[in-house]
Amino acid sequence: MKEILKKEDMYILKLRHLYESFGYIHYKMNKFEEYDLYAKNKDFLASSNIITFTDTNGKLLALKPDVTLSIIKNYKPSPSAIQKVYYNENIYRTSKSTKTYKEILQMGLECIGDLNVYNISEVLILAAKSLSILSDNYILDISHIGIIRGFLQMLELSSKDEKKLLSLIQEKNCHGIKAMSKELDISKEMTDNIIKLVSAYGHTDNVLNTLKSMCFNETIASAVDQLACICKLLKNQGFDKIHLDFSITGDMSYYNGILFRGYIDGIPSGILSGGQYGELMDKMNKHTGAIGFAINMALIESFDDDKDDYDVDILLLYDRDAEPEKVATAVTNLINDGFSVQAQISVPEKLRYNKILKLTGGGLTEIESDN
């Protein structure tokens, strides 16, 4: 018997229950915002292509490509209080594969205010719990941009070279890092430490031990201390599928502190991404801390785990001259028996069904099919 709720709907209900159990309030927004909001922060967006239209009053509006920017725009500071919201909204972006516009269901949350270690850890706990709802086989990778920033402070690179190095770090391109270091005359010791950081992937305890020997300045040392505190809290809460990965970087004009990405078995790309975006808050004149994450629910459609084999339980066929009341009665009786039913005169193309019943003068008869 087919479940009435689709798999994605079940996930959304479970995620909503999770977030509300931690006191997060549902945030609802319009489908569009003024274009300027996104134009000023294009580098923060996953795609710079934005669908725009002109309102009746002449203002240029945009179908929302992002939820976080809207939440920040409408954030009103409250002394010593943390704003905690979650959302499930459709956003509009260009598809990386087809290069056409696509409507994507995104679910996530934001925690905004004077953040402490618990607030940051709570968001990571919710990220891990969210992944566990989607699959038992998940990994949450965590990075700290303060560690990367500390290395960049020592290197004193130009903006162009800084971006190039960050790109190589993201790619874990050790050969490229060595070539760049040689070109810029970066010492072998420093080059080896950068490669050591990029290669330091794995369970938290092992990587933290590696990091202890790399606290070359206060920026790195402070980031390592905060990261160690957060990892200890997560471990004590029973989360053992947490890895550290410093190839996770972000635009430093927007992000600070913790960055993270979540994966589940069966989906090749990250399904969850998030981090602290205090720099973006400053840029938008909301001078406080912020951390959040988003889940790309559209990727779940391609997730084969427990995938439905059919669209409806029963395809009910009836003749053109069948009495409407008899068709309605047959459909109602089947639904009351717990089945999902689609009534048709002929078999629709691409409809997946468990079995076909034919309504005749003598009642319902099951017929064989090639479906």
XYZ file of C-alpha atoms in Angstrom:
371
model
C 0.000 0.000 0.000
C 1.441 3.334 -1.045
C 2.123 6.020 1.566
C -0.045 9.121 1.086
C 2.847 11.459 1.934
C 5.802 11.527 -0.440
C 9.292 10.893 0.878
C 10.232 14.572 0.624
C 7.104 15.560 2.568
C 7.961 13.106 5.337
C 11.474 14.559 5.591
C 10.101 18.108 5.778
C 7.696 17.173 8.587
C 10.485 15.486 10.547
C 12.870 18.404 10.038
C 10.226 20.932 11.069
C 9.578 18.943 14.239
C 13.315 18.841 14.957
C 13.823 22.582 14.548
C 10.713 23.498 16.517
C 11.775 21.186 19.344
C 14.900 23.382 19.692
C 12.784 26.543 19.754
C 13.298 27.704 16.154
C 10.401 29.734 14.748
C 9.039 29.224 11.241
C 10.037 32.112 8.937
C 7.846 32.826 5.915
C 8.835 35.230 3.170
C 7.552 36.546 -0.166
C 8.592 34.982 -3.436
C 10.467 38.137 -4.416
C 12.531 40.989 -2.986
C 13.930 44.225 -4.379
C 16.708 43.396 -6.832
C 19.230 45.667 -5.067
C 19.348 43.279 -2.086
C 20.827 40.549 -4.276
C 22.790 42.795 -6.648
C 24.872 44.144 -3.752
C 25.707 40.624 -2.534
C 26.110 38.594 -5.733
C 29.338 36.979 -4.515
C 27.405 35.505 -1.571
C 24.919 33.785 -3.885
C 25.399 30.326 -5.375
C 24.533 31.780 -8.790
C 24.830 35.343 -10.091
C 21.978 34.832 -12.572
C 18.843 36.349 -11.041
C 15.313 36.392 -12.479
C 14.067 39.984 -12.433
C 10.890 41.845 -13.344
C 9.561 45.384 -12.983
C 6.788 46.038 -10.464
C 3.800 48.237 -11.273
C 5.460 51.074 -9.342
C 8.615 50.849 -11.454
C 10.805 49.052 -8.883
C 13.004 46.232 -10.127
C 12.172 43.045 -8.227
C 13.755 39.595 -8.241
C 12.478 36.086 -7.636
C 14.424 35.081 -4.539
C 17.634 33.110 -5.235
C 18.429 33.006 -1.510
C 16.624 33.103 1.856
C 19.439 34.181 4.194
C 19.735 37.685 2.724
C 16.028 38.302 3.267
C 16.228 37.129 6.883
C 19.200 39.436 7.539
C 17.412 42.376 5.902
C 14.412 41.929 8.216
C 16.453 41.152 11.346
C 15.789 43.515 14.253
C 18.440 43.416 17.016
C 17.314 42.536 20.521
C 19.740 43.022 23.437
C 21.100 39.704 24.760
C 18.521 37.732 22.744
C 19.286 35.297 19.938
C 16.898 35.126 16.974
C 16.325 31.515 15.892
C 14.315 30.855 12.741
C 13.883 28.029 10.246
C 12.348 27.989 6.782
C 11.275 25.803 3.895
C 11.069 27.941 0.786
C 11.341 27.634 -2.970
C 14.261 29.547 -4.428
C 15.061 30.239 -8.077
C 18.514 29.552 -9.509
C 20.166 28.384 -12.704
C 20.829 24.667 -12.875
C 24.543 23.790 -13.039
C 23.805 20.936 -15.443
C 21.210 22.441 -17.806
C 22.075 26.166 -17.313
C 18.320 26.866 -17.225
C 16.346 28.414 -14.373
C 15.092 25.952 -11.804
C 12.784 26.132 -8.791
C 14.525 24.487 -5.831
C 12.994 23.627 -2.476
C 15.432 24.661 0.244
C 15.105 24.043 3.966
C 17.339 25.534 6.618
C 17.730 27.692 9.679
C 19.486 30.807 10.919
C 20.742 31.732 14.390
C 21.473 35.462 14.700
C 22.741 37.566 17.602
C 25.607 37.714 20.093
C 26.668 34.094 19.518
C 28.529 31.972 22.049
C 30.080 28.528 21.704
C 26.821 26.824 22.639
C 24.850 28.674 19.932
C 27.380 27.645 17.293
C 27.444 24.067 18.583
C 23.644 23.906 18.644
C 23.484 24.737 14.933
C 26.061 22.004 14.216
C 24.020 19.560 16.333
C 20.933 20.425 14.291
C 22.918 20.006 11.058
C 24.050 16.523 12.150
C 20.550 15.571 13.312
C 19.121 16.836 10.000
C 21.498 14.607 8.051
C 20.631 11.622 10.259
C 16.943 12.127 9.399
C 17.809 11.909 5.699
C 20.134 8.900 6.064
C 21.952 6.831 8.673
C 25.027 7.053 6.451
C 26.093 10.683 6.679
C 29.200 12.758 7.285
C 29.369 16.341 8.572
C 32.637 18.042 7.582
C 33.672 21.092 9.625
C 36.277 23.780 8.964
C 37.272 27.027 10.675
C 38.031 29.986 8.469
C 40.067 31.558 11.289
C 42.771 28.951 10.751
C 42.948 29.719 7.026
C 42.886 33.441 7.805
C 45.814 33.020 10.213
C 47.960 31.433 7.508
C 47.034 34.173 5.030
C 48.072 36.834 7.560
C 51.566 35.344 7.703
C 51.839 35.057 3.912
C 50.782 38.680 3.224
C 49.611 37.884 -0.302
C 47.946 40.192 -2.797
C 44.184 39.867 -3.150
C 44.639 38.060 -6.464
C 47.165 35.559 -5.069
C 45.044 35.053 -1.955
C 42.059 34.018 -4.088
C 44.269 31.694 -6.133
C 45.639 29.989 -3.010
C 42.147 29.576 -1.539
C 41.049 27.946 -4.794
C 43.989 25.505 -4.610
C 43.149 24.720 -0.973
C 39.525 24.007 -1.931
C 40.733 21.602 -4.598
C 43.275 19.986 -2.210
C 45.732 20.664 -5.021
C 49.034 20.076 -3.230
C 51.019 20.144 -6.483
C 49.497 23.525 -7.350
C 50.259 24.870 -3.864
C 53.916 23.825 -4.220
C 54.151 25.467 -7.656
C 52.579 28.695 -6.372
C 54.857 28.738 -3.325
C 57.904 28.389 -5.570
C 56.656 31.188 -7.818
C 56.052 33.533 -4.840
C 59.183 32.431 -2.961
C 57.224 31.111 0.034
C 59.465 29.144 2.396
C 59.482 25.364 2.263
C 58.498 25.209 5.938
C 55.413 27.357 5.369
C 54.514 25.445 2.197
C 54.776 22.130 4.061
C 52.490 23.445 6.809
C 49.849 24.595 4.303
C 49.915 21.168 2.652
C 49.790 19.529 6.086
C 46.664 21.564 6.894
C 44.995 20.748 3.569
C 45.767 17.042 4.002
C 44.587 16.913 7.634
C 41.194 15.295 7.016
C 39.461 12.884 9.371
C 37.971 12.350 12.812
C 38.194 15.338 15.111
C 40.651 14.022 17.729
C 43.277 13.036 15.167
C 43.104 16.323 13.255
C 43.066 18.472 16.402
C 46.319 16.816 17.501
C 47.844 17.866 14.165
C 46.559 21.432 14.573
C 48.181 21.881 17.988
C 51.591 22.057 16.319
C 50.424 24.718 13.856
C 49.324 27.583 16.152
C 51.773 30.070 14.642
C 49.845 33.204 15.598
C 46.965 34.329 17.806
C 44.391 34.061 15.002
C 45.167 30.383 14.417
C 45.485 29.594 18.135
C 42.116 31.199 18.943
C 40.388 29.351 16.092
C 41.908 25.999 17.142
C 40.787 26.542 20.760
C 37.209 27.322 19.682
C 37.157 24.382 17.288
C 38.440 22.013 19.997
C 35.735 23.203 22.400
C 32.992 22.675 19.820
C 34.303 19.249 18.809
C 34.431 18.152 22.459
C 30.808 19.231 22.965
C 29.688 17.363 19.834
C 31.574 14.252 20.873
C 30.058 14.335 24.377
C 26.622 14.610 22.768
C 27.258 11.332 20.946
C 27.995 12.611 17.433
C 30.726 10.424 15.933
C 30.237 11.127 12.209
C 31.983 14.489 12.379
C 35.150 15.122 10.354
C 37.436 18.142 10.067
C 38.228 19.312 6.547
C 40.038 22.605 5.882
C 39.450 22.489 2.149
C 36.055 23.987 3.026
C 36.648 27.709 2.567
C 34.484 30.685 1.702
C 34.611 34.299 0.632
C 36.275 36.023 3.590
C 34.369 39.215 2.902
C 31.232 37.323 3.970
C 32.263 34.445 6.221
C 34.077 34.098 9.527
C 34.500 31.271 12.025
C 32.960 27.846 11.484
C 32.091 26.533 8.015
C 30.577 23.110 7.375
C 29.157 20.807 4.729
C 27.018 17.678 5.026
C 26.922 14.567 2.859
C 24.759 11.456 2.733
C 25.566 8.170 1.040
C 24.006 7.943 -2.417
C 24.282 11.643 -3.326
C 27.666 12.638 -4.832
C 27.548 16.325 -3.873
C 27.010 18.024 -0.548
C 23.337 18.199 0.430
C 23.820 20.600 3.367
C 26.047 23.646 3.649
C 26.428 26.395 6.194
C 28.633 28.517 8.382
C 29.121 31.763 10.254
C 28.586 34.886 8.172
C 29.409 37.718 10.560
C 31.217 39.665 7.831
C 28.035 39.682 5.745
C 26.086 40.948 8.763
C 28.552 43.848 9.095
C 28.281 44.584 5.398
C 24.499 44.876 5.766
C 24.881 47.121 8.866
C 23.582 44.436 11.237
C 26.605 44.319 13.505
C 26.198 40.993 15.282
C 27.035 37.313 14.840
C 25.167 34.831 12.655
C 25.331 31.166 11.677
C 23.018 28.982 9.644
C 22.715 26.229 7.086
C 20.563 25.197 4.139
C 19.561 21.785 2.804
C 19.002 21.339 -0.935
C 15.819 19.260 -0.793
C 15.805 18.939 -4.606
C 18.752 16.532 -4.345
C 16.580 14.111 -2.370
C 14.570 13.475 -5.538
C 17.605 11.675 -6.979
C 18.288 9.788 -3.750
C 17.653 6.074 -4.432
C 17.370 4.993 -0.820
C 13.854 3.572 -0.273
C 12.717 5.049 -3.562
C 9.021 4.631 -4.492
C 8.417 2.006 -7.174
C 5.146 3.522 -8.351
C 3.020 6.679 -8.328
C -0.294 5.099 -7.343
C -1.380 1.770 -5.935
C -4.179 1.236 -8.444
C -4.898 2.440 -11.963
C -8.688 2.139 -12.364
C -9.804 1.866 -15.991
C -13.421 2.455 -17.025
C -15.315 2.705 -20.330
C -16.391 6.018 -21.814
C -20.037 5.108 -21.369
C -19.624 3.980 -17.741
C -21.995 5.597 -15.268
C -20.145 8.393 -13.399
C -21.737 7.370 -10.092
C -20.344 3.847 -10.419
C -16.861 5.192 -11.169
C -17.033 7.541 -8.168
C -18.237 4.725 -5.892
C -15.449 2.388 -7.024
C -12.790 5.082 -6.450
C -14.213 5.970 -3.001
C -14.337 2.318 -1.896
C -10.718 1.713 -2.911
C -9.536 4.874 -1.164
C -11.460 3.871 1.965
C -9.591 0.548 1.828
C -6.353 2.527 2.057
C -5.233 2.560 -1.587
C -4.216 5.477 -3.782
C -6.190 5.445 -7.023
C -6.107 7.152 -10.403
C -9.192 6.672 -12.583
C -8.611 6.813 -16.346
C -10.277 5.722 -19.589
C -6.905 4.555 -20.969
C -3.442 3.865 -19.569
C -1.448 7.145 -19.251
C 2.118 7.249 -20.486
C 4.830 7.177 -17.793
C 2.366 6.569 -14.935
C 3.813 4.044 -12.481
C 1.190 1.856 -10.802
C 1.140 -1.312 -8.727
C -1.794 -2.921 -10.529
C -4.670 -2.224 -12.949
C -8.329 -2.777 -12.127
C -11.012 -2.643 -14.818
C -14.514 -1.434 -13.905
C -17.138 -3.510 -15.720
C -20.832 -4.232 -15.278
C -19.895 -7.121 -13.015
C -17.618 -5.030 -10.763
C -13.833 -4.729 -10.584
C -11.507 -7.090 -12.429
C -7.719 -7.120 -12.181
C -5.936 -7.178 -15.521
C -2.325 -7.893 -16.350
C -0.033 -5.139 -17.587
C 3.508 -4.623 -18.827
C 4.161 -1.832 -16.255
